Short mmCIF file of C-alpha atoms and ligand atoms in Angstrom, two decimals:
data_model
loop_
_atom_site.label_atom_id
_atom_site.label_comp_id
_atom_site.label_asym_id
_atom_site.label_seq_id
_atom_site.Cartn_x
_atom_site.Cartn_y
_atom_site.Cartn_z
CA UNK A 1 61.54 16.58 -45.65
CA UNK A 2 59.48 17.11 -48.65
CA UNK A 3 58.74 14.25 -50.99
CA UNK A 4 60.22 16.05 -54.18
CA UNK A 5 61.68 18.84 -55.28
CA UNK A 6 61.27 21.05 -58.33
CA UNK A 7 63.81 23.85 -59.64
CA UNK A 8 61.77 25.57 -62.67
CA UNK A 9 63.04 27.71 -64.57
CA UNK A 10 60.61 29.71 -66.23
CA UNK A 11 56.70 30.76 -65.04
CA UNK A 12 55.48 28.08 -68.08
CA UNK A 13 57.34 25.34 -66.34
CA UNK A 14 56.09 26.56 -62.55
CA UNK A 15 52.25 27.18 -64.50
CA UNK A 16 52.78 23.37 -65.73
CA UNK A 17 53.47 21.92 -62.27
CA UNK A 18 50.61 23.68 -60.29
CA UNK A 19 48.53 22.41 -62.92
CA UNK A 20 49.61 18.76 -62.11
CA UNK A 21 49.17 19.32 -58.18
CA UNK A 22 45.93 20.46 -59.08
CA UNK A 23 45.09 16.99 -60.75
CA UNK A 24 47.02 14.53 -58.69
CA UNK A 25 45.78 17.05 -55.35
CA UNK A 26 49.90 16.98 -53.76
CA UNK A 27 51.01 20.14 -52.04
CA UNK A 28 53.79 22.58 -53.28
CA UNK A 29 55.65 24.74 -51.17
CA UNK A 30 56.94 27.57 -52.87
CA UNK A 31 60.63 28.36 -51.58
CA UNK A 32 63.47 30.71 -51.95
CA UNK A 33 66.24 30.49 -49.81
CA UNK A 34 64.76 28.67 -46.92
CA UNK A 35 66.17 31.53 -44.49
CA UNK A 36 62.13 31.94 -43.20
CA UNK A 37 62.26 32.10 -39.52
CA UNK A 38 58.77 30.59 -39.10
CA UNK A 39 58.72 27.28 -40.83
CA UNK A 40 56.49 28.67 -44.05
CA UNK A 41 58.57 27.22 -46.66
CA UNK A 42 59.01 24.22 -45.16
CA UNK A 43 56.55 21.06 -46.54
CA UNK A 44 54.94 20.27 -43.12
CA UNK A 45 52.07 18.29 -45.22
CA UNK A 46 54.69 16.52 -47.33
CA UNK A 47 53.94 17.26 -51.49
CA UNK A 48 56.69 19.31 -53.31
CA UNK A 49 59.05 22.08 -52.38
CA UNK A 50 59.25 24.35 -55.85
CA UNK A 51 62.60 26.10 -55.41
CA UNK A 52 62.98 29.26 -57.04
CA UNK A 53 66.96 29.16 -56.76
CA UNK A 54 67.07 28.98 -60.60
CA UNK A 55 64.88 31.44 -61.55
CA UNK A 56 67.44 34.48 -60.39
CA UNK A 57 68.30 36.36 -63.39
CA UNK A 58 67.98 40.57 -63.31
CA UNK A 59 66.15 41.26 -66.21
CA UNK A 60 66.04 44.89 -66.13
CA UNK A 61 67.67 47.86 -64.69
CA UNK A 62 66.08 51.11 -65.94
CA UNK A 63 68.48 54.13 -64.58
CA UNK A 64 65.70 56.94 -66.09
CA UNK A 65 62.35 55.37 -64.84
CA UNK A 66 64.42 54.28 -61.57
CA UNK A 67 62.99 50.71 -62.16
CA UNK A 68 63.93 47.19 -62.02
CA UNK A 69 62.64 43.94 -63.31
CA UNK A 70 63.82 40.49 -61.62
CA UNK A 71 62.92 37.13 -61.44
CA UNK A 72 62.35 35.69 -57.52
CA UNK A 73 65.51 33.64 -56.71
CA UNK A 74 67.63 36.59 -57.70
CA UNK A 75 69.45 37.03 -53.90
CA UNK A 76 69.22 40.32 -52.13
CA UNK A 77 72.77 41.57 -51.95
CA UNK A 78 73.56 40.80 -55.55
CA UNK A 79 70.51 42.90 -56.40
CA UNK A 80 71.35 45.57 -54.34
CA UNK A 81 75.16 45.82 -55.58
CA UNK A 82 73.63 45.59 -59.24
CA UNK A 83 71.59 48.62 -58.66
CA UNK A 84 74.29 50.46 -56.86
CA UNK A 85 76.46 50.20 -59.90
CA UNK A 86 74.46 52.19 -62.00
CA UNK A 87 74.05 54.82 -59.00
CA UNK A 88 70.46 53.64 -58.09
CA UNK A 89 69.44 52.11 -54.26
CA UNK A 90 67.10 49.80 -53.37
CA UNK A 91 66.72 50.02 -50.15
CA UNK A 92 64.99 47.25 -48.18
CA UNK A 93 67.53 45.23 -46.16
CA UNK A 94 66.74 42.48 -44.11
CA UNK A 95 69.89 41.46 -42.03
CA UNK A 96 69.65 37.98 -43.69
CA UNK A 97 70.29 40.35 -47.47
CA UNK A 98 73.18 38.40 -48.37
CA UNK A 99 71.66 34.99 -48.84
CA UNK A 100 68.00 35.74 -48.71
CA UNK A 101 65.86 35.88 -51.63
CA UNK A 102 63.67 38.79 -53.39
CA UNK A 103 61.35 36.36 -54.00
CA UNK A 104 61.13 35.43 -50.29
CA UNK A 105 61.42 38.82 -49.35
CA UNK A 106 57.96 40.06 -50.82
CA UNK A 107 56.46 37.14 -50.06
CA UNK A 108 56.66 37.74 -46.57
CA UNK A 109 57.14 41.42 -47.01
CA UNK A 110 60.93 41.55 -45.40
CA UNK A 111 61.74 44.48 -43.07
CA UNK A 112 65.65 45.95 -42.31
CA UNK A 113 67.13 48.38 -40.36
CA UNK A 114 66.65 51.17 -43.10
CA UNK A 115 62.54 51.08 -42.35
CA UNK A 116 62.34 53.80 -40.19
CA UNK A 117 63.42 56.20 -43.11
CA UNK A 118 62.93 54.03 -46.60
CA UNK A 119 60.11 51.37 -45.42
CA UNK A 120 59.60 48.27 -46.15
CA UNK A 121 59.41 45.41 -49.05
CA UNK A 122 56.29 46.51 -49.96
CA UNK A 123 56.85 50.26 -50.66
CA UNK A 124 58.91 49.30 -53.52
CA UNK A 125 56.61 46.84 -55.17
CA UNK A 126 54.96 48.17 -58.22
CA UNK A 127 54.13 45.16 -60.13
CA UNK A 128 54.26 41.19 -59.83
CA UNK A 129 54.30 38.33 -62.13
CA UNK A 130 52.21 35.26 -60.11
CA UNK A 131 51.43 31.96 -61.31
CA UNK A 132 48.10 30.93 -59.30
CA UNK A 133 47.48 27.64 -57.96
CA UNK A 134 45.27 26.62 -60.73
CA UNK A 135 48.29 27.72 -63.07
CA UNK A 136 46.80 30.40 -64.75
CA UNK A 137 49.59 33.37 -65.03
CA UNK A 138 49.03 36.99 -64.11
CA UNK A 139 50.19 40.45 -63.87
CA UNK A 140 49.18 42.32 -61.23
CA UNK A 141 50.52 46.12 -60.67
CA UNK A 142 52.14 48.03 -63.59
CA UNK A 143 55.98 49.57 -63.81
CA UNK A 144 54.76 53.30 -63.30
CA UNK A 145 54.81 55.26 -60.00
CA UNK A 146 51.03 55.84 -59.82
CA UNK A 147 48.30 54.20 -60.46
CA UNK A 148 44.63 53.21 -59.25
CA UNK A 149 43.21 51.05 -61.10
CA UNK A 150 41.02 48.31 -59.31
CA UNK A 151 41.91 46.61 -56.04
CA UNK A 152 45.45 46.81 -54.90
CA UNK A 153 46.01 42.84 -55.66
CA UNK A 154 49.61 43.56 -55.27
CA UNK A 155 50.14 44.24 -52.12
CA UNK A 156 47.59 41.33 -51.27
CA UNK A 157 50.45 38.95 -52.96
CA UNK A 158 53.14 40.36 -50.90
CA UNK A 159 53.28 39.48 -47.82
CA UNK A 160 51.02 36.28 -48.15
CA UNK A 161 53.86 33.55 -47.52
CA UNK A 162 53.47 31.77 -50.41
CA UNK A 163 49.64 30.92 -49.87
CA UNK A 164 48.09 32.80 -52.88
CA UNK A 165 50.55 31.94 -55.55
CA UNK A 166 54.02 31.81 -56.81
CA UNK A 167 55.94 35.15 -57.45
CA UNK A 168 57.75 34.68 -61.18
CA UNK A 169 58.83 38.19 -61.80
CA UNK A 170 58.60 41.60 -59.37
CA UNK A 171 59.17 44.91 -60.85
CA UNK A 172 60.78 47.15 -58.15
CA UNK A 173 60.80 50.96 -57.78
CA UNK A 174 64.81 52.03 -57.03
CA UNK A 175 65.62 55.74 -55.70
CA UNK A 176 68.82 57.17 -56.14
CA UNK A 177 71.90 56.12 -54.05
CA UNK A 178 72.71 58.61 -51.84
CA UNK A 179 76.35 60.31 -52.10
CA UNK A 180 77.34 59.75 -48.44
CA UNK A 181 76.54 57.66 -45.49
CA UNK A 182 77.75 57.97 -41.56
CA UNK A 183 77.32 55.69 -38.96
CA UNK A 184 77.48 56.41 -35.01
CA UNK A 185 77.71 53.60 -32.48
CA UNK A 186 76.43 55.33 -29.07
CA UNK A 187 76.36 53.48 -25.58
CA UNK A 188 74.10 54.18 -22.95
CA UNK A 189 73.78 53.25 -19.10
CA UNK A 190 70.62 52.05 -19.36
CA UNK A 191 68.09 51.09 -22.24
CA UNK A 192 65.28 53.77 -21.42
CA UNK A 193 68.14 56.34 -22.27
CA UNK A 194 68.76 54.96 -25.73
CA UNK A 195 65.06 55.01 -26.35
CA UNK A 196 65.36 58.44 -24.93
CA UNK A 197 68.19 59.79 -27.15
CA UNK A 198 66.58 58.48 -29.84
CA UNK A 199 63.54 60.39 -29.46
CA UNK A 200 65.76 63.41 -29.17
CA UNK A 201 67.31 62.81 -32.51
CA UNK A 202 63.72 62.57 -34.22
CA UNK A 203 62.44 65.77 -32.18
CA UNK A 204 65.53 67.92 -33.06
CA UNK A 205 64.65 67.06 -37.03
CA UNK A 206 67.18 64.33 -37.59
CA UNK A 207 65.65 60.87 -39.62
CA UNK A 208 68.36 58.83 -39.46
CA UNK A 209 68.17 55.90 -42.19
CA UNK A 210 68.40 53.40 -39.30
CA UNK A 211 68.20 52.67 -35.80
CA UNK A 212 69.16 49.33 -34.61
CA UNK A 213 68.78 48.85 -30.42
CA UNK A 214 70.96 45.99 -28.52
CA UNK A 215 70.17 45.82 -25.05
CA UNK A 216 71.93 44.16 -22.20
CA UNK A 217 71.43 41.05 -22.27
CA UNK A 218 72.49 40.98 -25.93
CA UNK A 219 75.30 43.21 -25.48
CA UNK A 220 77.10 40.47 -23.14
CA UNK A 221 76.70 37.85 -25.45
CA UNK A 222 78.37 39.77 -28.39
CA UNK A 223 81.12 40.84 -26.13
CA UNK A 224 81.92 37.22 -25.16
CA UNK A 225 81.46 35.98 -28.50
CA UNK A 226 83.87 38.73 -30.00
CA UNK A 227 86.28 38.70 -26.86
CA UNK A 228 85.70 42.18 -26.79
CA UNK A 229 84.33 44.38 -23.30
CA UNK A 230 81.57 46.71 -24.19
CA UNK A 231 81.23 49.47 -21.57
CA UNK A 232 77.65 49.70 -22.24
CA UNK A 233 74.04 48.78 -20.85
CA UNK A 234 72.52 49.39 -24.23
CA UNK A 235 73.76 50.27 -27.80
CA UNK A 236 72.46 52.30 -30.55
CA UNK A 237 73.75 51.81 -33.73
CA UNK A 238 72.71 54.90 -36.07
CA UNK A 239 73.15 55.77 -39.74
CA UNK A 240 72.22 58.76 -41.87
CA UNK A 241 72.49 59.27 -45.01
CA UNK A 242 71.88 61.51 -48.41
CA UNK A 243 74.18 64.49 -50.03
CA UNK A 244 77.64 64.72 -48.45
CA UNK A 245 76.95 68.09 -46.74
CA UNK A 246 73.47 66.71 -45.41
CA UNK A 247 75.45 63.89 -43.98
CA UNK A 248 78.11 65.92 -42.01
CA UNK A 249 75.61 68.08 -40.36
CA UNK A 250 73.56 65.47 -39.69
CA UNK A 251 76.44 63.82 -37.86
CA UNK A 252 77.60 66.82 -36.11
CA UNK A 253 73.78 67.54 -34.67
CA UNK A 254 73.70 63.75 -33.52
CA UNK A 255 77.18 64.15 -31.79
CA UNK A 256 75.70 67.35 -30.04
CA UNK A 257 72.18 66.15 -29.14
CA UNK A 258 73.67 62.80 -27.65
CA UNK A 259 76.72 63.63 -26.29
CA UNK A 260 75.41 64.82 -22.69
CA UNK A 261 72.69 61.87 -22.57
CA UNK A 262 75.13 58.54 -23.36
CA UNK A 263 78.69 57.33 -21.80
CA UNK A 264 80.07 57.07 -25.75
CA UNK A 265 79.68 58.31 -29.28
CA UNK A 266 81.61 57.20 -31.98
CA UNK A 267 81.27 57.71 -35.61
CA UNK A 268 82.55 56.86 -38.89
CA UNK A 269 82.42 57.51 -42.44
CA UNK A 270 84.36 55.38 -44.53
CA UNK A 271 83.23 52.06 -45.60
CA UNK A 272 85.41 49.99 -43.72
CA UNK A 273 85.54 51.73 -40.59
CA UNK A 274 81.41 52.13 -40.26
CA UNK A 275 81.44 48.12 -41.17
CA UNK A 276 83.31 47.93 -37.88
CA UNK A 277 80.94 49.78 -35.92
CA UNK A 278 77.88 47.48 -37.10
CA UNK A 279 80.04 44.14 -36.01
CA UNK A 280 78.66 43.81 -32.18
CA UNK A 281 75.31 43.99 -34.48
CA UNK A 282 75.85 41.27 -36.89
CA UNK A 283 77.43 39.21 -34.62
CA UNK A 284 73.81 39.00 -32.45
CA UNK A 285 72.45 35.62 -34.23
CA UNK A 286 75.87 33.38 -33.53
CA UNK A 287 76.26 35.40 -30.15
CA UNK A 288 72.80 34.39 -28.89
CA UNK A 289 72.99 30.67 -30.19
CA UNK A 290 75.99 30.37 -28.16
CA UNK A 291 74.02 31.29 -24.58
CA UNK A 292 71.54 28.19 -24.51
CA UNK A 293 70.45 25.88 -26.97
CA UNK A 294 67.10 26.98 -26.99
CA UNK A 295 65.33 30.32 -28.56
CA UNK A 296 62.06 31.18 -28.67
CA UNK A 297 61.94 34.39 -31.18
CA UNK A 298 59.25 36.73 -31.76
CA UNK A 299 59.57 39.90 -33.59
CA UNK A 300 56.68 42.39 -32.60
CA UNK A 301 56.04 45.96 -33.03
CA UNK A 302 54.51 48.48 -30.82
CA UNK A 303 54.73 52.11 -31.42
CA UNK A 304 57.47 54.16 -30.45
CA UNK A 305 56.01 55.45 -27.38
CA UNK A 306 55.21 52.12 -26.16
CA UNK A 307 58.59 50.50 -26.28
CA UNK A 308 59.74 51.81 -22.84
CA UNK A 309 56.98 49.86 -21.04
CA UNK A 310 56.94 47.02 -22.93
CA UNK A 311 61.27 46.43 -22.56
CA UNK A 312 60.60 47.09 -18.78
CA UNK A 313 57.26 44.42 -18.58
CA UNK A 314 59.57 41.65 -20.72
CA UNK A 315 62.60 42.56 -18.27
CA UNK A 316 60.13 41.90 -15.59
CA UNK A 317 58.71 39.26 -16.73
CA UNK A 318 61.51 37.64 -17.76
CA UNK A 319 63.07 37.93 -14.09
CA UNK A 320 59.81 35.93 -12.58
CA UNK A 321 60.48 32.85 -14.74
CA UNK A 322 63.91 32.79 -14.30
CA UNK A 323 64.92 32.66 -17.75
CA UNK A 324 67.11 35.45 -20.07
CA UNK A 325 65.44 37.34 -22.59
CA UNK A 326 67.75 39.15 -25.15
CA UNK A 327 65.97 42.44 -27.24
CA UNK A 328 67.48 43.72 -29.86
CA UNK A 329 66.32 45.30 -33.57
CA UNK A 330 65.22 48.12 -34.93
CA UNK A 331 64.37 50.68 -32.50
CA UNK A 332 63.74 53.11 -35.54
CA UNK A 333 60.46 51.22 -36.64
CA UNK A 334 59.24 49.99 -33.00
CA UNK A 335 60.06 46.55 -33.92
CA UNK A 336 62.00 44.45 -31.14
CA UNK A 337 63.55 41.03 -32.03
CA UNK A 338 62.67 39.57 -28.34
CA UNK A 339 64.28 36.24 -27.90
CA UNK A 340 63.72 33.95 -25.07
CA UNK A 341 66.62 31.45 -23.97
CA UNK A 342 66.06 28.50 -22.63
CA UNK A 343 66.58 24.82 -22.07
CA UNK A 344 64.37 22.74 -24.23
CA UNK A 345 64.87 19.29 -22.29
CA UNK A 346 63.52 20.79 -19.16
CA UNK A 347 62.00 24.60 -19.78
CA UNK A 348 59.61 24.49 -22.46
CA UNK A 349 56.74 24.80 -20.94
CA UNK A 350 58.22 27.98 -18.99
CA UNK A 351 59.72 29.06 -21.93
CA UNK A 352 56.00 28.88 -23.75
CA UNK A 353 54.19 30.59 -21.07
CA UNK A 354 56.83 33.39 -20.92
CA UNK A 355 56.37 34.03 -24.79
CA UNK A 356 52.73 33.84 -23.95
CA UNK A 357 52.93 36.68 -21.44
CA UNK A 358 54.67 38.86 -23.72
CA UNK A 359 52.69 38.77 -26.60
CA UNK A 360 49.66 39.37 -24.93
CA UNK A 361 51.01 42.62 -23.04
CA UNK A 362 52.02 43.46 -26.98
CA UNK A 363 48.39 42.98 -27.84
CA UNK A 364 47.75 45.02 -24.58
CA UNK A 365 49.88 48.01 -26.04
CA UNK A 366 47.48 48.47 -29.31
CA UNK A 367 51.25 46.54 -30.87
CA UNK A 368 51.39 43.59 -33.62
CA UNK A 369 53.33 39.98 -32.98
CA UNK A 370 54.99 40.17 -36.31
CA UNK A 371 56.87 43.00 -38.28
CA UNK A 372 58.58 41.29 -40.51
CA UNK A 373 58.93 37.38 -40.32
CA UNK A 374 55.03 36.94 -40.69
CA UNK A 375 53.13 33.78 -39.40
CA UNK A 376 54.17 30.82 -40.96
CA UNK A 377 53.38 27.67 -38.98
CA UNK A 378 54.86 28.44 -35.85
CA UNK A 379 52.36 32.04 -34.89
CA UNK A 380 49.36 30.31 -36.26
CA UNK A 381 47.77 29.76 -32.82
CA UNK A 382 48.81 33.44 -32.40
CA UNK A 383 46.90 35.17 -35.39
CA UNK A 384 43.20 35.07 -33.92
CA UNK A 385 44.40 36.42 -30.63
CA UNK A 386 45.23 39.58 -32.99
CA UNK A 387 42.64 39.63 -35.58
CA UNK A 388 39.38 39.54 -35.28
CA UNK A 389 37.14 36.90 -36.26
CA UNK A 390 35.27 38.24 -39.24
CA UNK A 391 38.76 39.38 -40.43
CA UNK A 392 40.11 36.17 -40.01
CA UNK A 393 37.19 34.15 -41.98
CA UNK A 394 37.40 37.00 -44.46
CA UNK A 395 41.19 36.10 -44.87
CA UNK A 396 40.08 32.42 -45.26
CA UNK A 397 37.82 33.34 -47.89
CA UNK A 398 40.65 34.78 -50.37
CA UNK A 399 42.98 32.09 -50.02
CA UNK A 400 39.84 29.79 -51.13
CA UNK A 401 39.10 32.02 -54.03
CA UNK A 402 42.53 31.81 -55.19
CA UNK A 403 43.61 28.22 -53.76
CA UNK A 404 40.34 26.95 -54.19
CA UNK A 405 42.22 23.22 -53.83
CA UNK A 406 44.23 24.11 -50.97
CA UNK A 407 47.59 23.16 -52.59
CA UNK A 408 49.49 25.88 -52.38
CA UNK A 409 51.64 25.98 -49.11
CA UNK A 410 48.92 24.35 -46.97
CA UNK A 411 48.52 24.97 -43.30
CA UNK A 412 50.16 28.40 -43.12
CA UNK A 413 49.46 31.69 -41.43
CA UNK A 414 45.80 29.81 -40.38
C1 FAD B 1 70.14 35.54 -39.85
C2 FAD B 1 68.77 35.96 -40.33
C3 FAD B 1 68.45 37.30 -40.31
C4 FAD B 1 67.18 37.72 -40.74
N1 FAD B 1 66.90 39.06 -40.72
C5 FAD B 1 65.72 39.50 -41.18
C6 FAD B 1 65.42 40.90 -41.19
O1 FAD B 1 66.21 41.74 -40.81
N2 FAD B 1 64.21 41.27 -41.68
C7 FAD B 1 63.30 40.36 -42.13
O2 FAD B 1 62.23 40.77 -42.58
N3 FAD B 1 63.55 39.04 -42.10
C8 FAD B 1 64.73 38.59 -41.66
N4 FAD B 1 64.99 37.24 -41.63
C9 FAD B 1 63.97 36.29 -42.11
C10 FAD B 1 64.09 35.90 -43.61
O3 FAD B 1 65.41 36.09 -44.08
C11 FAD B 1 63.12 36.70 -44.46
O4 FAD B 1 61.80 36.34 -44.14
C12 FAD B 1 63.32 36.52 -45.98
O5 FAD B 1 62.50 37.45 -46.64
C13 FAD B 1 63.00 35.13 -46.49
O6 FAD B 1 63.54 35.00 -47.80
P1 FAD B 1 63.92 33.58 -48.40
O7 FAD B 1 64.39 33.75 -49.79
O8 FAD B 1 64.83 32.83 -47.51
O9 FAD B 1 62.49 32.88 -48.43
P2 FAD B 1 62.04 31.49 -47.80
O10 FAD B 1 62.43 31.42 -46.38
O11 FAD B 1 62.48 30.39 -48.68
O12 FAD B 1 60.47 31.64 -47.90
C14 FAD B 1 59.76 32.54 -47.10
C15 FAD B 1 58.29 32.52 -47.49
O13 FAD B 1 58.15 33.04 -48.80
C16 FAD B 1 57.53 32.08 -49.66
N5 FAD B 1 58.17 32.26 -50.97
C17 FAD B 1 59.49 32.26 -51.26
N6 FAD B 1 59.68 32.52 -52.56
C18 FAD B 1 58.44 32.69 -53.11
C19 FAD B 1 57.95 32.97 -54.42
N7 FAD B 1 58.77 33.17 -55.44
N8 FAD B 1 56.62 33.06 -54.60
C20 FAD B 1 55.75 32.88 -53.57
N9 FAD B 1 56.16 32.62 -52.32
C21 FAD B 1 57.48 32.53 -52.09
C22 FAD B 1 57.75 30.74 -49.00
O14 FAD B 1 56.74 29.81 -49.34
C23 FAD B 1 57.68 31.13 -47.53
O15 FAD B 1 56.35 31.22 -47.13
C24 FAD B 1 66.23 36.77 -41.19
C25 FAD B 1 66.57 35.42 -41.21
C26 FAD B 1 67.81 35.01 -40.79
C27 FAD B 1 68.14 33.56 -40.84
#
């Protein structure tokens, strides 16, 4: 619980309130819609949370430069439906879209199913308003495509959890919205034959827009929690997308390559049907709280080649200490959502040492423990295991130039 709160509205009144942390020496803890999975924008060292929430207006939509200009608290999903309007997409979209922030998503560089095709937060970064902890204001990037001139302080900012400074205003690049979309739910008999079929999509030329895995485990805890039976020992939820011709034959190739290799393919194209197909996906979070009321969640990456070994190890793994471990996420990208379920009045420790085992053997695979939720507080013992120690003291070195107080979100990521 933090010891105040501030809602600013503009970067002058943010600028003003660093400057008073600076002289009084309180933390601030910048925050958007508090939907960080890691604890980073919560005030673990007490001082003040500065919500963003009221800085969310959409200052610019620019349909011939395909650019936009908002301020942080502005929430995913209205952003994205604003955009769509004029017949632009922005594409990043973290499952969390509708209540997340954009100012929370750069910050820790959010990731979404479309990644495999479109990227991440940070592809569509050009420029960034920040307010740095000694409340001097700055603009870092530009609004063009291109450009190279000096460091890349940008894409330092995003990504850095709030530990460098506070985001005021981002101006996004936007592509056009593509005419069509399909989506294919496929089940498999086993999860090495999704990966599989997957791999046959990308070798036969297909990229679809997204590629979202849900193995076992996690398919019997959305079938219970939807009262529905899913015939299926892994699910692969695909969508392409682009002109409307693209789309059909891209749908028509999928059915073909997949067909002989899973138990079920089904498709649709309309809005309301493919929103069907994606519910045994959104329904994961609620369907895993419901198993145990413990989760230990990691989300790591290793490349494509390497998931098949490391789903088998965690099965493994996961079968010597006795507890469940559900995977799910974006299969497209390499990045697995791998969630350990357990008791916390009597597994912790096994629970620990189990999350322990598996993000070493990611290490092992040349992977990374976070794609897209970042450090926070609660990898911090994690990041040296990763990154090297001159890296690391390199690291601690910019936040000093920038933070050189140590107000700003203190204790995070190191
Ligand atoms: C159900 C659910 C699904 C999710 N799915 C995904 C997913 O698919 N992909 C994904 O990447 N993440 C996902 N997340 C995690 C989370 O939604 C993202 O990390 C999101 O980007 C955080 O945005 P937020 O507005 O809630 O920021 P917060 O949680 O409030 O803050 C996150 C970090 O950003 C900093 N911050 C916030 N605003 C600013 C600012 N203006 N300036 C500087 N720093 C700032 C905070 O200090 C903190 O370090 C999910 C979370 C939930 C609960």
């Amino acid at each position: 619980v933090p010891e105040a709160v501030a809602l600013p509205e503009s970067a002058a009144e943010v600028a003003e309130i660093l400057r008073l942390a600076g002289e009084a020496g309180f933390p601030v803890v910048p925050r958007g819609a508090g939907t960080a999975t890691t604890g980073a924008p919560l005030a673990s060292q007490g001082g003040l949370v500065l919500s963003l929430a009221k800085m969310d207006r959409i200052l610019e939509i620019n349909t011939e430069d395909l650019v936009a200009v908002v301020e942080p608290g502005v929430v995913n999903g209205v952003f994205r439906r604003a955009v769509e309007e004029r017949g632009l997409f922005y594409p990043p979209d973290p499952a969390s879209f509708e209540f997340s922030t954009l100012g929370g998503n750069v910050a820790t560089c959010a990731g979404g199913p479309k990644g495999l095709k479109y990227g991440v937060t940070k592809d569509y970064v050009l420029g960034l308003e920040v307010v740095l902890p000694t409340g001097e204001v700055v603009f870092c990037g530009r609004r063009t495509i291109k450009g190279v001139v000096g460091y890349d302080l940008v894409h330092l900012f995003v990504g850095s959890e709030g530990t460098l400074g506070v985001i005021t205003k981002i101006v996004f690049k936007l592509l056009p919205k593509p005419s069509a979309q399909a989506t294919l739910l496929v089940g498999f008999a086993a999860l090495e034959q999704a990966v599989k079929g997957f791999a046959s999509l990308l070798s036969q030329g297909l990229l679809p827009a997204t590629a979202e895995l849900l193995d076992e485990v996690t398919i019997q805890a959305v079938g219970h929690f939807l009262e529905e039976e899913i015939k299926a020992q892994a699910l692969l939820l695909l969508e392409f997308d682009g002109g409307d011709k693209q789309v059909q034959e891209d749908l028509e190739k999928a059915h073909e390559v997949l067909k002989a290799q899973s138990l079920f393919v089904e498709h649709a194209l309309e809005a309301e049907a493919r929103e069907r197909l994606w519910r045994a996906r959104r329904n994961v979070s609620p369907a895993l709280k419901r198993l145990a009321p413990g989760k230990l969640a990691d989300d790591v990456v290793v490349s494509r080649s390497r998931l098949v070994p490391l789903l088998r190890f965690i099965k493994e793994a996961a079968a010597r200490s006795g507890l469940q471990v559900a995977c799910f996420g974006h299969l497209g990208d390499g990045n697995v959502h791998v969630n350990i379920l357990y008791d916390p009045s009597r597994e912790q420790a096994q629970a620990q040492a189990l999350r322990e085992e598996i993000l070493a053997q990611v290490l092992a695979l040349s992977g990374t423990i976070s794609g897209e939720h970042g450090i926070g507080l609660t990898k911090r013992a994690y990041l040296p295991r990763e990154l090297p120690p001159p890296v690391v003291a390199l690291m601690r070195q910019m936040k000093d130039l920038f933070d050189p107080q140590g107000i700003l979100n203190p204790g995070k990521i190191f």
